[in-house]
C-alpha cells in the first residue's frame, strides 16, 4: 500500500487583500469584513478599516459647515496666506522688472475703464490690488498686516471660497469707487490692496453685527483709517470707500441669506448681483464720459 504526501491547503482558502490579490491578509476590516493588507489598512476607533470603506465613509458623510455655509476647515487660513504670498511675490517683481514694467502693465487708472482715450483694460481693476508703492515700504507692510489680522477671523467663519470671493469683489469695488469718484484725467495710476482691505473692514462690521458682537472698536478702526485717506496725500480715499461698501454688501449677502439647502444658491446669486452692480455702475460712468 502506497502512502502519498498530504496535499497542501488550496491557495483559494488563504485570505488575500481584494486590492492586492498576491498578498495574504489575515487582518479583516471592522466594517465590511474583507481582508486588508497593511498598505490598505486604516486605523479606526476599534481595529482597522479597509481603504475602500474609509473612502466610502468620506463620500457619504456630510462635510462640517460653518454658520455661513462654508466648509469648516481647521488649520491655517490658506487663502489669506496665499494672497499675502502673491502680493509679496509681485512686490519683488516690481523691483526686478526694469522700467516700472509691472506698474505700467497692471496699475489702474480711470482711463483704462473707458474707451474714450482708445485704451480699454478693465482687468486692471483687479490686478492693481496686488501691486504696492515701491517708494513707501509701509504701504505693503500695513496692508498685509491688516489682511493677516482680518483674514484669520473672517476666513474660518465664511469658508475659503466665500472669503476669496469677498476679497476679489472688494478689490474690484475699490477700483470702481476710484473710477466713479475721480475724473478720467490725469491718468495717474493707483495701486494697493487698500480697497480690498477696507472691504474686509466692512465685511467684519456686518458679520459682527449679525453675530451680536460689539462693533465699537471696528468703527474706530474704520474711522481712523478712513481719515488717513483725507489727511495723507496720494492716498485714494475713493478706493477705500468703494471697497468698504462692496465688502459690506458681500458680507450682508453671505450672512443674511436664508439658511437651508439653497443657502449656497442664494449666496452665489447675491455675490453675482453685487459684481453685476459694479459692472453696471462702471458702464454708466463710462457711457457718460
PDB file of C-alpha atoms in Angstrom:
ATOM      1  CA  UNK A   1       0.000   0.000   0.000  1.00  0.00           C
ATOM      2  CA  UNK A   2       1.391   3.281  -1.007  1.00  0.00           C
ATOM      3  CA  UNK A   3       1.084   6.312   1.198  1.00  0.00           C
ATOM      4  CA  UNK A   4       1.261   9.656  -0.551  1.00  0.00           C
ATOM      5  CA  UNK A   5       2.295  13.067   0.802  1.00  0.00           C
ATOM      6  CA  UNK A   6      -0.691  15.092   2.103  1.00  0.00           C
ATOM      7  CA  UNK A   7      -1.752  17.755  -0.368  1.00  0.00           C
ATOM      8  CA  UNK A   8      -1.143  21.409   0.588  1.00  0.00           C
ATOM      9  CA  UNK A   9      -4.079  23.557   1.564  1.00  0.00           C
ATOM     10  CA  UNK A  10      -5.603  25.125  -1.541  1.00  0.00           C
ATOM     11  CA  UNK A  11      -4.432  28.685  -2.041  1.00  0.00           C
ATOM     12  CA  UNK A  12      -8.023  29.753  -2.539  1.00  0.00           C
ATOM     13  CA  UNK A  13      -8.570  29.233   1.190  1.00  0.00           C
ATOM     14  CA  UNK A  14      -5.871  31.772   2.121  1.00  0.00           C
ATOM     15  CA  UNK A  15      -7.438  35.218   2.648  1.00  0.00           C
ATOM     16  CA  UNK A  16      -5.971  37.793   0.316  1.00  0.00           C
ATOM     17  CA  UNK A  17      -6.373  41.555   0.014  1.00  0.00           C
ATOM     18  CA  UNK A  18      -9.023  42.400  -2.648  1.00  0.00           C
ATOM     19  CA  UNK A  19      -6.876  45.308  -3.898  1.00  0.00           C
ATOM     20  CA  UNK A  20      -3.668  43.224  -3.905  1.00  0.00           C
ATOM     21  CA  UNK A  21      -4.587  39.566  -4.616  1.00  0.00           C
ATOM     22  CA  UNK A  22      -0.945  38.478  -4.335  1.00  0.00           C
ATOM     23  CA  UNK A  23      -0.772  39.438  -0.654  1.00  0.00           C
ATOM     24  CA  UNK A  24      -2.113  37.120   2.062  1.00  0.00           C
ATOM     25  CA  UNK A  25      -4.044  39.209   4.590  1.00  0.00           C
ATOM     26  CA  UNK A  26      -5.271  37.862   7.907  1.00  0.00           C
ATOM     27  CA  UNK A  27      -6.489  41.213   9.264  1.00  0.00           C
ATOM     28  CA  UNK A  28     -10.081  41.989   8.326  1.00  0.00           C
ATOM     29  CA  UNK A  29     -11.881  45.300   8.009  1.00  0.00           C
ATOM     30  CA  UNK A  30     -14.084  46.035  11.015  1.00  0.00           C
ATOM     31  CA  UNK A  31     -16.769  47.476   8.699  1.00  0.00           C
ATOM     32  CA  UNK A  32     -17.072  45.123   5.733  1.00  0.00           C
ATOM     33  CA  UNK A  33     -15.155  42.101   6.996  1.00  0.00           C
ATOM     34  CA  UNK A  34     -12.908  41.808   3.944  1.00  0.00           C
ATOM     35  CA  UNK A  35      -9.167  41.088   4.326  1.00  0.00           C
ATOM     36  CA  UNK A  36      -6.871  44.080   4.079  1.00  0.00           C
ATOM     37  CA  UNK A  37      -3.112  44.098   3.650  1.00  0.00           C
ATOM     38  CA  UNK A  38      -1.009  46.578   5.693  1.00  0.00           C
ATOM     39  CA  UNK A  39      -0.984  49.065   2.804  1.00  0.00           C
ATOM     40  CA  UNK A  40      -4.792  49.096   2.656  1.00  0.00           C
ATOM     41  CA  UNK A  41      -5.429  49.240   6.405  1.00  0.00           C
ATOM     42  CA  UNK A  42      -6.536  52.448   8.078  1.00  0.00           C
ATOM     43  CA  UNK A  43      -6.705  52.808  11.847  1.00  0.00           C
ATOM     44  CA  UNK A  44     -10.262  53.137  13.183  1.00  0.00           C
ATOM     45  CA  UNK A  45     -11.739  53.742  16.631  1.00  0.00           C
ATOM     46  CA  UNK A  46     -11.697  49.976  17.087  1.00  0.00           C
ATOM     47  CA  UNK A  47      -9.311  47.902  14.981  1.00  0.00           C
ATOM     48  CA  UNK A  48      -8.801  48.713  11.315  1.00  0.00           C
ATOM     49  CA  UNK A  49     -10.898  49.559   8.286  1.00  0.00           C
ATOM     50  CA  UNK A  50     -10.002  48.987   4.657  1.00  0.00           C
ATOM     51  CA  UNK A  51      -9.267  51.956   2.421  1.00  0.00           C
ATOM     52  CA  UNK A  52     -12.467  51.373   0.410  1.00  0.00           C
ATOM     53  CA  UNK A  53     -14.675  51.689   3.489  1.00  0.00           C
ATOM     54  CA  UNK A  54     -12.800  54.803   4.626  1.00  0.00           C
ATOM     55  CA  UNK A  55     -13.325  56.444   1.230  1.00  0.00           C
ATOM     56  CA  UNK A  56     -16.987  55.444   1.200  1.00  0.00           C
ATOM     57  CA  UNK A  57     -17.469  56.994   4.632  1.00  0.00           C
ATOM     58  CA  UNK A  58     -15.913  60.232   3.419  1.00  0.00           C
ATOM     59  CA  UNK A  59     -18.239  60.327   0.417  1.00  0.00           C
ATOM     60  CA  UNK A  60     -21.406  59.661   2.399  1.00  0.00           C
ATOM     61  CA  UNK A  61     -20.649  61.784   5.494  1.00  0.00           C
ATOM     62  CA  UNK A  62     -21.771  65.413   5.077  1.00  0.00           C
ATOM     63  CA  UNK A  63     -18.921  67.911   5.423  1.00  0.00           C
ATOM     64  CA  UNK A  64     -18.986  70.087   8.510  1.00  0.00           C
ATOM     65  CA  UNK A  65     -20.235  73.585   7.696  1.00  0.00           C
ATOM     66  CA  UNK A  66     -19.626  76.977   9.244  1.00  0.00           C
ATOM     67  CA  UNK A  67     -22.543  79.122  10.375  1.00  0.00           C
ATOM     68  CA  UNK A  68     -22.451  80.833   6.965  1.00  0.00           C
ATOM     69  CA  UNK A  69     -22.476  77.632   4.940  1.00  0.00           C
ATOM     70  CA  UNK A  70     -18.784  77.325   4.143  1.00  0.00           C
ATOM     71  CA  UNK A  71     -16.852  74.108   4.588  1.00  0.00           C
ATOM     72  CA  UNK A  72     -15.370  74.049   8.086  1.00  0.00           C
ATOM     73  CA  UNK A  73     -11.635  73.520   7.672  1.00  0.00           C
ATOM     74  CA  UNK A  74      -9.188  73.553  10.533  1.00  0.00           C
ATOM     75  CA  UNK A  75      -5.638  74.790  10.436  1.00  0.00           C
ATOM     76  CA  UNK A  76      -4.184  77.933   8.949  1.00  0.00           C
ATOM     77  CA  UNK A  77      -6.168  80.320   6.721  1.00  0.00           C
ATOM     78  CA  UNK A  78      -4.619  79.216   3.439  1.00  0.00           C
ATOM     79  CA  UNK A  79      -6.414  81.741   1.226  1.00  0.00           C
ATOM     80  CA  UNK A  80      -5.203  84.611   3.396  1.00  0.00           C
ATOM     81  CA  UNK A  81      -1.618  83.357   3.329  1.00  0.00           C
ATOM     82  CA  UNK A  82      -1.901  82.719  -0.401  1.00  0.00           C
ATOM     83  CA  UNK A  83      -2.955  86.312  -1.116  1.00  0.00           C
ATOM     84  CA  UNK A  84      -0.131  87.623   1.065  1.00  0.00           C
ATOM     85  CA  UNK A  85       2.342  85.411  -0.808  1.00  0.00           C
ATOM     86  CA  UNK A  86       1.121  86.655  -4.196  1.00  0.00           C
ATOM     87  CA  UNK A  87       1.361  90.306  -3.113  1.00  0.00           C
ATOM     88  CA  UNK A  88       4.880  89.734  -1.757  1.00  0.00           C
ATOM     89  CA  UNK A  89       5.963  87.982  -4.961  1.00  0.00           C
ATOM     90  CA  UNK A  90       4.559  90.765  -7.150  1.00  0.00           C
ATOM     91  CA  UNK A  91       6.283  93.360  -4.966  1.00  0.00           C
ATOM     92  CA  UNK A  92       9.610  91.614  -5.527  1.00  0.00           C
ATOM     93  CA  UNK A  93       8.937  91.522  -9.270  1.00  0.00           C
ATOM     94  CA  UNK A  94       8.251  95.251  -9.210  1.00  0.00           C
ATOM     95  CA  UNK A  95      11.850  95.744  -8.139  1.00  0.00           C
ATOM     96  CA  UNK A  96      13.293  93.167 -10.521  1.00  0.00           C
ATOM     97  CA  UNK A  97      11.470  94.067 -13.747  1.00  0.00           C
ATOM     98  CA  UNK A  98      13.117  97.195 -15.222  1.00  0.00           C
ATOM     99  CA  UNK A  99      11.448 100.464 -16.233  1.00  0.00           C
ATOM    100  CA  UNK A 100       8.439 100.001 -13.942  1.00  0.00           C
ATOM    101  CA  UNK A 101       7.152  97.286 -16.296  1.00  0.00           C
ATOM    102  CA  UNK A 102       4.883  95.666 -13.722  1.00  0.00           C
ATOM    103  CA  UNK A 103       3.403  99.013 -12.693  1.00  0.00           C
ATOM    104  CA  UNK A 104       2.830 100.143 -16.273  1.00  0.00           C
ATOM    105  CA  UNK A 105       1.104  96.910 -17.254  1.00  0.00           C
ATOM    106  CA  UNK A 106      -1.087  96.244 -14.216  1.00  0.00           C
ATOM    107  CA  UNK A 107      -1.766  99.505 -12.307  1.00  0.00           C
ATOM    108  CA  UNK A 108      -5.251 101.012 -12.597  1.00  0.00           C
ATOM    109  CA  UNK A 109      -6.254 104.475 -13.744  1.00  0.00           C
ATOM    110  CA  UNK A 110      -9.682 105.773 -14.668  1.00  0.00           C
ATOM    111  CA  UNK A 111      -8.759 105.991 -18.344  1.00  0.00           C
ATOM    112  CA  UNK A 112      -8.462 102.184 -18.522  1.00  0.00           C
ATOM    113  CA  UNK A 113     -12.155 101.688 -17.677  1.00  0.00           C
ATOM    114  CA  UNK A 114     -13.427 103.568 -20.711  1.00  0.00           C
ATOM    115  CA  UNK A 115     -12.739 103.538 -24.442  1.00  0.00           C
ATOM    116  CA  UNK A 116     -12.754 107.334 -24.652  1.00  0.00           C
ATOM    117  CA  UNK A 117      -8.948 107.500 -24.935  1.00  0.00           C
ATOM    118  CA  UNK A 118      -8.525 104.411 -27.077  1.00  0.00           C
ATOM    119  CA  UNK A 119      -7.447 102.114 -24.223  1.00  0.00           C
ATOM    120  CA  UNK A 120      -9.797  99.651 -22.512  1.00  0.00           C
ATOM    121  CA  UNK A 121      -8.201  97.336 -19.946  1.00  0.00           C
ATOM    122  CA  UNK A 122     -10.756  96.718 -17.183  1.00  0.00           C
ATOM    123  CA  UNK A 123      -8.799  93.807 -15.697  1.00  0.00           C
ATOM    124  CA  UNK A 124      -6.523  96.391 -14.121  1.00  0.00           C
ATOM    125  CA  UNK A 125      -9.314  96.967 -11.581  1.00  0.00           C
ATOM    126  CA  UNK A 126      -8.258  93.662 -10.038  1.00  0.00           C
ATOM    127  CA  UNK A 127      -4.547  93.398 -10.849  1.00  0.00           C
ATOM    128  CA  UNK A 128      -3.811  96.782  -9.264  1.00  0.00           C
ATOM    129  CA  UNK A 129      -4.804  95.302  -5.890  1.00  0.00           C
ATOM    130  CA  UNK A 130      -1.704  93.084  -5.964  1.00  0.00           C
ATOM    131  CA  UNK A 131       0.734  95.956  -6.593  1.00  0.00           C
ATOM    132  CA  UNK A 132       2.130  98.358  -3.983  1.00  0.00           C
ATOM    133  CA  UNK A 133       4.133 101.544  -3.873  1.00  0.00           C
ATOM    134  CA  UNK A 134       7.876 100.992  -4.196  1.00  0.00           C
ATOM    135  CA  UNK A 135       8.648 104.318  -2.588  1.00  0.00           C
ATOM    136  CA  UNK A 136       6.739 103.599   0.631  1.00  0.00           C
ATOM    137  CA  UNK A 137       7.527 100.235   2.218  1.00  0.00           C
ATOM    138  CA  UNK A 138       4.841 100.634   4.890  1.00  0.00           C
ATOM    139  CA  UNK A 139       2.236 100.554   2.110  1.00  0.00           C
ATOM    140  CA  UNK A 140       2.568  96.818   1.604  1.00  0.00           C
ATOM    141  CA  UNK A 141       3.547  96.082   5.224  1.00  0.00           C
ATOM    142  CA  UNK A 142       0.430  97.675   6.711  1.00  0.00           C
ATOM    143  CA  UNK A 143      -1.885  96.208   4.087  1.00  0.00           C
ATOM    144  CA  UNK A 144      -0.540  92.690   4.568  1.00  0.00           C
ATOM    145  CA  UNK A 145      -0.695  93.046   8.347  1.00  0.00           C
ATOM    146  CA  UNK A 146      -4.361  94.039   8.169  1.00  0.00           C
ATOM    147  CA  UNK A 147      -5.046  91.212   5.728  1.00  0.00           C
ATOM    148  CA  UNK A 148      -3.413  88.752   8.106  1.00  0.00           C
ATOM    149  CA  UNK A 149      -5.388  90.069  11.082  1.00  0.00           C
ATOM    150  CA  UNK A 150      -8.821  90.119   9.441  1.00  0.00           C
ATOM    151  CA  UNK A 151      -8.215  87.077   7.254  1.00  0.00           C
ATOM    152  CA  UNK A 152      -7.631  84.896  10.317  1.00  0.00           C
ATOM    153  CA  UNK A 153     -11.013  85.985  11.661  1.00  0.00           C
ATOM    154  CA  UNK A 154     -13.126  86.004   8.503  1.00  0.00           C
ATOM    155  CA  UNK A 155     -11.805  83.061   6.505  1.00  0.00           C
ATOM    156  CA  UNK A 156     -12.722  80.369   9.087  1.00  0.00           C
ATOM    157  CA  UNK A 157     -16.167  81.958   9.541  1.00  0.00           C
ATOM    158  CA  UNK A 158     -17.059  82.357   5.878  1.00  0.00           C
ATOM    159  CA  UNK A 159     -15.160  79.457   4.387  1.00  0.00           C
ATOM    160  CA  UNK A 160     -12.283  79.685   1.940  1.00  0.00           C
ATOM    161  CA  UNK A 161     -14.287  80.096  -1.261  1.00  0.00           C
ATOM    162  CA  UNK A 162     -16.597  82.770   0.159  1.00  0.00           C
ATOM    163  CA  UNK A 163     -13.682  84.647   1.677  1.00  0.00           C
ATOM    164  CA  UNK A 164     -11.811  84.619  -1.635  1.00  0.00           C
ATOM    165  CA  UNK A 165     -14.902  85.871  -3.480  1.00  0.00           C
ATOM    166  CA  UNK A 166     -15.349  88.615  -0.885  1.00  0.00           C
ATOM    167  CA  UNK A 167     -11.736  89.736  -1.230  1.00  0.00           C
ATOM    168  CA  UNK A 168     -11.690  89.744  -5.038  1.00  0.00           C
ATOM    169  CA  UNK A 169     -15.012  91.556  -5.413  1.00  0.00           C
ATOM    170  CA  UNK A 170     -13.973  94.102  -2.770  1.00  0.00           C
ATOM    171  CA  UNK A 171     -10.712  94.733  -4.645  1.00  0.00           C
ATOM    172  CA  UNK A 172     -12.702  95.416  -7.799  1.00  0.00           C
ATOM    173  CA  UNK A 173     -15.139  97.535  -5.805  1.00  0.00           C
ATOM    174  CA  UNK A 174     -12.255  99.711  -4.623  1.00  0.00           C
ATOM    175  CA  UNK A 175     -11.226 100.392  -8.218  1.00  0.00           C
ATOM    176  CA  UNK A 176     -14.829 101.072  -9.199  1.00  0.00           C
ATOM    177  CA  UNK A 177     -15.138 103.551  -6.338  1.00  0.00           C
ATOM    178  CA  UNK A 178     -11.998 105.309  -7.533  1.00  0.00           C
ATOM    179  CA  UNK A 179     -13.337 105.394 -11.101  1.00  0.00           C
ATOM    180  CA  UNK A 180     -16.739 106.740 -10.089  1.00  0.00           C
ATOM    181  CA  UNK A 181     -15.410 109.474  -7.813  1.00  0.00           C
ATOM    182  CA  UNK A 182     -12.458 110.752  -9.849  1.00  0.00           C
ATOM    183  CA  UNK A 183     -12.208 112.241 -13.347  1.00  0.00           C
ATOM    184  CA  UNK A 184     -10.644 110.280 -16.180  1.00  0.00           C
ATOM    185  CA  UNK A 185      -7.721 112.719 -16.323  1.00  0.00           C
ATOM    186  CA  UNK A 186      -4.984 112.970 -15.244  1.00  0.00           C
ATOM    187  CA  UNK A 187      -4.218 109.288 -15.903  1.00  0.00           C
ATOM    188  CA  UNK A 188      -2.339 108.753 -12.632  1.00  0.00           C
ATOM    189  CA  UNK A 189      -2.205 105.105 -11.618  1.00  0.00           C
ATOM    190  CA  UNK A 190      -3.492 103.689  -8.360  1.00  0.00           C
ATOM    191  CA  UNK A 191      -2.135 100.518  -6.752  1.00  0.00           C
ATOM    192  CA  UNK A 192      -2.503  98.660  -3.483  1.00  0.00           C
ATOM    193  CA  UNK A 193      -4.730  96.223  -1.629  1.00  0.00           C
ATOM    194  CA  UNK A 194      -6.295  99.007   0.432  1.00  0.00           C
ATOM    195  CA  UNK A 195      -9.648  98.768  -1.344  1.00  0.00           C
ATOM    196  CA  UNK A 196      -9.840  95.036  -0.609  1.00  0.00           C
ATOM    197  CA  UNK A 197      -8.650  95.605   2.978  1.00  0.00           C
ATOM    198  CA  UNK A 198     -11.411  98.133   3.531  1.00  0.00           C
ATOM    199  CA  UNK A 199     -13.722  95.517   2.085  1.00  0.00           C
ATOM    200  CA  UNK A 200     -12.651  93.237   4.934  1.00  0.00           C
ATOM    201  CA  UNK A 201     -13.337  96.083   7.368  1.00  0.00           C
ATOM    202  CA  UNK A 202     -16.874  96.453   6.034  1.00  0.00           C
ATOM    203  CA  UNK A 203     -17.402  92.701   5.988  1.00  0.00           C
ATOM    204  CA  UNK A 204     -16.213  92.276   9.567  1.00  0.00           C
ATOM    205  CA  UNK A 205     -18.570  95.027  10.665  1.00  0.00           C
ATOM    206  CA  UNK A 206     -21.543  93.252   9.085  1.00  0.00           C
ATOM    207  CA  UNK A 207     -20.524  89.846  10.452  1.00  0.00           C
ATOM    208  CA  UNK A 208     -20.038  91.217  13.956  1.00  0.00           C
ATOM    209  CA  UNK A 209     -23.477  92.852  13.928  1.00  0.00           C
ATOM    210  CA  UNK A 210     -25.045  89.657  12.596  1.00  0.00           C
ATOM    211  CA  UNK A 211     -23.441  87.632  15.384  1.00  0.00           C
ATOM    212  CA  UNK A 212     -24.442  90.177  18.016  1.00  0.00           C
ATOM    213  CA  UNK A 213     -20.867  91.200  18.804  1.00  0.00           C
ATOM    214  CA  UNK A 214     -19.516  94.599  19.800  1.00  0.00           C
ATOM    215  CA  UNK A 215     -18.628  96.827  16.837  1.00  0.00           C
ATOM    216  CA  UNK A 216     -17.295  99.939  18.612  1.00  0.00           C
ATOM    217  CA  UNK A 217     -13.621  99.100  18.067  1.00  0.00           C
ATOM    218  CA  UNK A 218     -14.293  98.343  14.423  1.00  0.00           C
ATOM    219  CA  UNK A 219     -15.956 101.719  13.910  1.00  0.00           C
ATOM    220  CA  UNK A 220     -12.946 103.412  15.497  1.00  0.00           C
ATOM    221  CA  UNK A 221     -10.532 101.463  13.278  1.00  0.00           C
ATOM    222  CA  UNK A 222     -12.514 102.277  10.133  1.00  0.00           C
ATOM    223  CA  UNK A 223     -12.769 105.947  11.111  1.00  0.00           C
ATOM    224  CA  UNK A 224      -9.014 106.273  11.756  1.00  0.00           C
ATOM    225  CA  UNK A 225      -8.021 104.527   8.531  1.00  0.00           C
ATOM    226  CA  UNK A 226     -10.641 106.428   6.577  1.00  0.00           C
ATOM    227  CA  UNK A 227      -9.414 109.769   7.909  1.00  0.00           C
ATOM    228  CA  UNK A 228      -5.843 108.949   6.875  1.00  0.00           C
ATOM    229  CA  UNK A 229      -7.040 108.868   3.284  1.00  0.00           C
ATOM    230  CA  UNK A 230      -8.067 112.512   3.514  1.00  0.00           C
ATOM    231  CA  UNK A 231      -5.039 113.696   5.520  1.00  0.00           C
ATOM    232  CA  UNK A 232      -2.132 111.961   3.803  1.00  0.00           C
ATOM    233  CA  UNK A 233      -1.648 112.969   0.154  1.00  0.00           C
ATOM    234  CA  UNK A 234      -1.578 110.407  -2.654  1.00  0.00           C
ATOM    235  CA  UNK A 235      -3.937 108.046  -0.832  1.00  0.00           C
ATOM    236  CA  UNK A 236      -7.064 107.153  -2.809  1.00  0.00           C
ATOM    237  CA  UNK A 237      -9.863 107.542  -0.274  1.00  0.00           C
ATOM    238  CA  UNK A 238     -12.270 106.813  -3.134  1.00  0.00           C
ATOM    239  CA  UNK A 239     -10.907 103.266  -3.354  1.00  0.00           C
ATOM    240  CA  UNK A 240     -11.242 102.869   0.410  1.00  0.00           C
ATOM    241  CA  UNK A 241     -14.880 103.910   0.289  1.00  0.00           C
ATOM    242  CA  UNK A 242     -15.667 101.720  -2.694  1.00  0.00           C
ATOM    243  CA  UNK A 243     -14.013  98.695  -1.098  1.00  0.00           C
ATOM    244  CA  UNK A 244     -15.745  99.183   2.247  1.00  0.00           C
ATOM    245  CA  UNK A 245     -19.205  99.474   0.685  1.00  0.00           C
ATOM    246  CA  UNK A 246     -18.594  96.476  -1.565  1.00  0.00           C
ATOM    247  CA  UNK A 247     -17.233  94.320   1.249  1.00  0.00           C
ATOM    248  CA  UNK A 248     -20.188  95.170   3.480  1.00  0.00           C
ATOM    249  CA  UNK A 249     -22.601  94.300   0.670  1.00  0.00           C
ATOM    250  CA  UNK A 250     -20.884  90.955   0.019  1.00  0.00           C
ATOM    251  CA  UNK A 251     -20.870  90.085   3.722  1.00  0.00           C
ATOM    252  CA  UNK A 252     -24.554  91.006   4.039  1.00  0.00           C
ATOM    253  CA  UNK A 253     -25.377  88.666   1.157  1.00  0.00           C
ATOM    254  CA  UNK A 254     -23.455  85.822   2.811  1.00  0.00           C
ATOM    255  CA  UNK A 255     -24.648  86.426   6.376  1.00  0.00           C
ATOM    256  CA  UNK A 256     -28.327  87.112   5.740  1.00  0.00           C
ATOM    257  CA  UNK A 257     -29.001  84.550   3.005  1.00  0.00           C
ATOM    258  CA  UNK A 258     -31.841  82.189   4.040  1.00  0.00           C
ATOM    259  CA  UNK A 259     -30.481  79.065   5.672  1.00  0.00           C
ATOM    260  CA  UNK A 260     -31.302  75.681   4.282  1.00  0.00           C
ATOM    261  CA  UNK A 261     -30.361  73.519   1.304  1.00  0.00           C
ATOM    262  CA  UNK A 262     -30.467  76.531  -1.037  1.00  0.00           C
ATOM    263  CA  UNK A 263     -28.318  78.797   1.136  1.00  0.00           C
ATOM    264  CA  UNK A 264     -25.330  78.476  -1.180  1.00  0.00           C
ATOM    265  CA  UNK A 265     -27.510  79.283  -4.196  1.00  0.00           C
ATOM    266  CA  UNK A 266     -28.783  82.474  -2.566  1.00  0.00           C
ATOM    267  CA  UNK A 267     -25.267  83.489  -1.568  1.00  0.00           C
ATOM    268  CA  UNK A 268     -23.839  82.861  -5.028  1.00  0.00           C
ATOM    269  CA  UNK A 269     -26.700  84.773  -6.655  1.00  0.00           C
ATOM    270  CA  UNK A 270     -26.202  87.682  -4.259  1.00  0.00           C
ATOM    271  CA  UNK A 271     -22.466  87.878  -4.916  1.00  0.00           C
ATOM    272  CA  UNK A 272     -23.092  87.798  -8.657  1.00  0.00           C
ATOM    273  CA  UNK A 273     -25.607  90.621  -8.182  1.00  0.00           C
ATOM    274  CA  UNK A 274     -23.045  92.741  -6.298  1.00  0.00           C
ATOM    275  CA  UNK A 275     -20.494  92.113  -9.035  1.00  0.00           C
ATOM    276  CA  UNK A 276     -23.097  92.955 -11.662  1.00  0.00           C
ATOM    277  CA  UNK A 277     -23.892  96.254  -9.939  1.00  0.00           C
ATOM    278  CA  UNK A 278     -20.202  97.163 -10.041  1.00  0.00           C
ATOM    279  CA  UNK A 279     -20.090  96.426 -13.754  1.00  0.00           C
ATOM    280  CA  UNK A 280     -23.294  98.389 -14.308  1.00  0.00           C
ATOM    281  CA  UNK A 281     -22.032 101.416 -12.401  1.00  0.00           C
ATOM    282  CA  UNK A 282     -18.771 101.343 -14.347  1.00  0.00           C
ATOM    283  CA  UNK A 283     -20.611 101.105 -17.667  1.00  0.00           C
ATOM    284  CA  UNK A 284     -22.910 104.021 -16.814  1.00  0.00           C
ATOM    285  CA  UNK A 285     -19.961 106.234 -15.837  1.00  0.00           C
ATOM    286  CA  UNK A 286     -18.011 105.207 -18.948  1.00  0.00           C
ATOM    287  CA  UNK A 287     -21.018 105.862 -21.205  1.00  0.00           C
ATOM    288  CA  UNK A 288     -21.476 109.320 -19.729  1.00  0.00           C
ATOM    289  CA  UNK A 289     -17.799 110.235 -20.216  1.00  0.00           C
TER     290      UNK A 289
END
